[in-house]
Amino acid sequence: MDGWTRQTLAAQAMGRIDAQTRAVVPPIHLSTTYLRDPDNGYASGFVYGRPDNATVRDTEAVIAMLEEAPAGALLFSSGMAAATACFMALAPGDHVVASAVMYWSLRNWLRTEATRWGLRVDFVATDDLDALKAAMRPGETKLVWIETPSNPLWTITDIAAAADIAHAAGARLAVDSTCASPYHTRPLALGADIVMHAATKVLNGHSDVIAGVLAGARPDEYWDRLETIRRGGGAILGPLEAYLLQRGLKTVFVRAAAQARAAQALAERLAAHPLVAQVLYPGLPGHPGHAVAARQMENGFGFMLSVRVRGGEAAAVATAASVRLWKRATSLGGVESLIEHRASIEGPGTPCPADLLRLSTGLEAVDDLHADLDCALAAAHA
Ligand SMILES: *Cc1c(COP(=O)(O)O)cnc(C)c1O
């Protein structure tokens, strides 16, 4: 649109003005139904609230613009609803390859529900391209699912290389880009077919909306199936949530920028902390995915990092128990910084080390965030 940047278009939610009132902030459309024409048609194209809602569509347009998605975007009632639709659009017997280190709830769903549905799922270390290649079954593998950076080790998968490998075997590549955000990574430009976000996280950014979204590289038969699954299954986003998300999207670039700067500074300071055994952050040169991340991420390396605390699980839990400024809570990407002992929420079978604390950096001053962690680490080791 006029060559304006994504930041400019996002700041004005595409610059739409309400046609009737000239309101700069559009109204929230709550109606569940629309008046039918006297000739029995629906010239407006709006029939019923489940598939048709202007607030939802306007918010989808902003995300489609951010992801530069020719097929557009589809909002869902949660990140999980968006992600699971990608698998429900496959057929029983289809083979799927997914990252071994990934968002825990989705991994569990793939291991249980997707398998019951008849999908054959293999989990591989997708940061190892040879392992990914070896896992492909040409003609049978229909979808490769990666998350990058991935929870909670911030493992980096090379999106362009994974797309080549998937396509060579006749599969699509879907990328959970929640922890990268459109500010840092554009998976479709790198060759992915589908990008998914838990819009609950940094896209909304204020920890007050549960939402998910898919953006597509092309309006093909698979994309039609995703839309059909949402319409028929009914996992739609409500208009109030869509409005709040649209408001959050206006500031996503400035929030993501500030949060990534803070995360980088914290990672560097904590890496030198005597009570920290290891910092996991793709922006650190020692991180195994740093070189690939530097190539495929823009504007920094995101707002998520993890620290492994000296003294093991007990010291990690005690550190989380001692913070005052960081909020001890799950989730990520909000303006308030969150800390979480990840292994205890993921439970048995998790690949997450027991001494790991997951940090979601918000918008507080870095010095305050560092000082609070420094005190908590000292208290845990006293
Ligand atoms: C939170 C999250 C999800 C799931 O999103 P919900 O909105 O909680 O359903 C999926 N992937 C990642 C990486 C997440 O952080």
Short mmCIF file of N, CA and C in Angstrom, two decimals, residues 8 14 26 30 46 49 76 116 156 160 195 217 241 260 266 283 287 298 351 363 378:
data_model
loop_
_atom_site.label_atom_id
_atom_site.label_comp_id
_atom_site.label_asym_id
_atom_site.label_seq_id
_atom_site.Cartn_x
_atom_site.Cartn_y
_atom_site.Cartn_z
N THR A 8 4.56 1.50 9.68
CA THR A 8 3.63 2.61 9.44
C THR A 8 2.20 2.10 9.32
N MET A 14 -3.81 -0.11 9.33
CA MET A 14 -4.06 0.03 7.89
C MET A 14 -4.75 1.36 7.54
N PRO A 26 -12.09 2.47 14.42
CA PRO A 26 -13.33 1.86 13.91
C PRO A 26 -14.18 1.29 15.03
N LEU A 30 -20.52 -6.09 16.77
CA LEU A 30 -20.93 -7.19 17.64
C LEU A 30 -22.06 -8.03 17.06
N PHE A 46 -21.92 -10.27 3.96
CA PHE A 46 -21.97 -10.65 5.38
C PHE A 46 -23.29 -11.37 5.64
N GLY A 49 -22.53 -14.29 11.82
CA GLY A 49 -21.37 -13.85 12.58
C GLY A 49 -20.23 -14.85 12.73
N PHE A 76 -8.13 -17.26 14.94
CA PHE A 76 -8.77 -18.35 15.66
C PHE A 76 -8.93 -17.96 17.13
N ARG A 116 -4.45 -40.19 17.42
CA ARG A 116 -5.78 -40.81 17.39
C ARG A 116 -6.52 -40.50 16.10
N ILE A 156 17.17 -22.72 17.18
CA ILE A 156 16.90 -22.04 15.89
C ILE A 156 16.88 -23.07 14.77
N ALA A 160 14.62 -21.24 5.63
CA ALA A 160 14.77 -21.40 4.17
C ALA A 160 15.21 -22.82 3.83
N VAL A 195 2.43 -19.45 8.31
CA VAL A 195 3.03 -18.98 9.56
C VAL A 195 1.92 -18.90 10.59
N ALA A 217 0.85 -18.43 2.42
CA ALA A 217 1.63 -18.00 1.26
C ALA A 217 0.80 -18.01 -0.02
N GLU A 241 -12.32 -9.39 21.41
CA GLU A 241 -10.93 -9.84 21.44
C GLU A 241 -10.20 -9.35 20.18
N ALA A 260 13.23 -6.68 22.78
CA ALA A 260 14.41 -7.40 22.28
C ALA A 260 15.70 -6.72 22.75
N LEU A 266 19.99 -8.07 29.00
CA LEU A 266 19.89 -8.99 30.15
C LEU A 266 20.70 -10.25 29.91
N GLY A 283 20.72 -14.38 20.59
CA GLY A 283 21.53 -13.18 20.34
C GLY A 283 22.93 -13.27 20.93
N HIS A 287 25.49 -19.12 21.48
CA HIS A 287 24.29 -19.95 21.29
C HIS A 287 24.44 -20.76 20.00
N GLU A 298 15.63 -10.36 11.90
CA GLU A 298 15.94 -8.95 11.67
C GLU A 298 15.74 -8.20 12.98
N PRO A 351 11.82 -32.18 27.66
CA PRO A 351 13.24 -32.02 27.37
C PRO A 351 13.85 -30.80 28.09
N LEU A 363 8.58 -4.47 29.29
CA LEU A 363 8.98 -3.09 28.99
C LEU A 363 9.55 -2.34 30.20
N ALA A 378 20.79 -14.23 44.57
CA ALA A 378 21.55 -14.18 45.83
C ALA A 378 20.73 -14.79 46.96
#
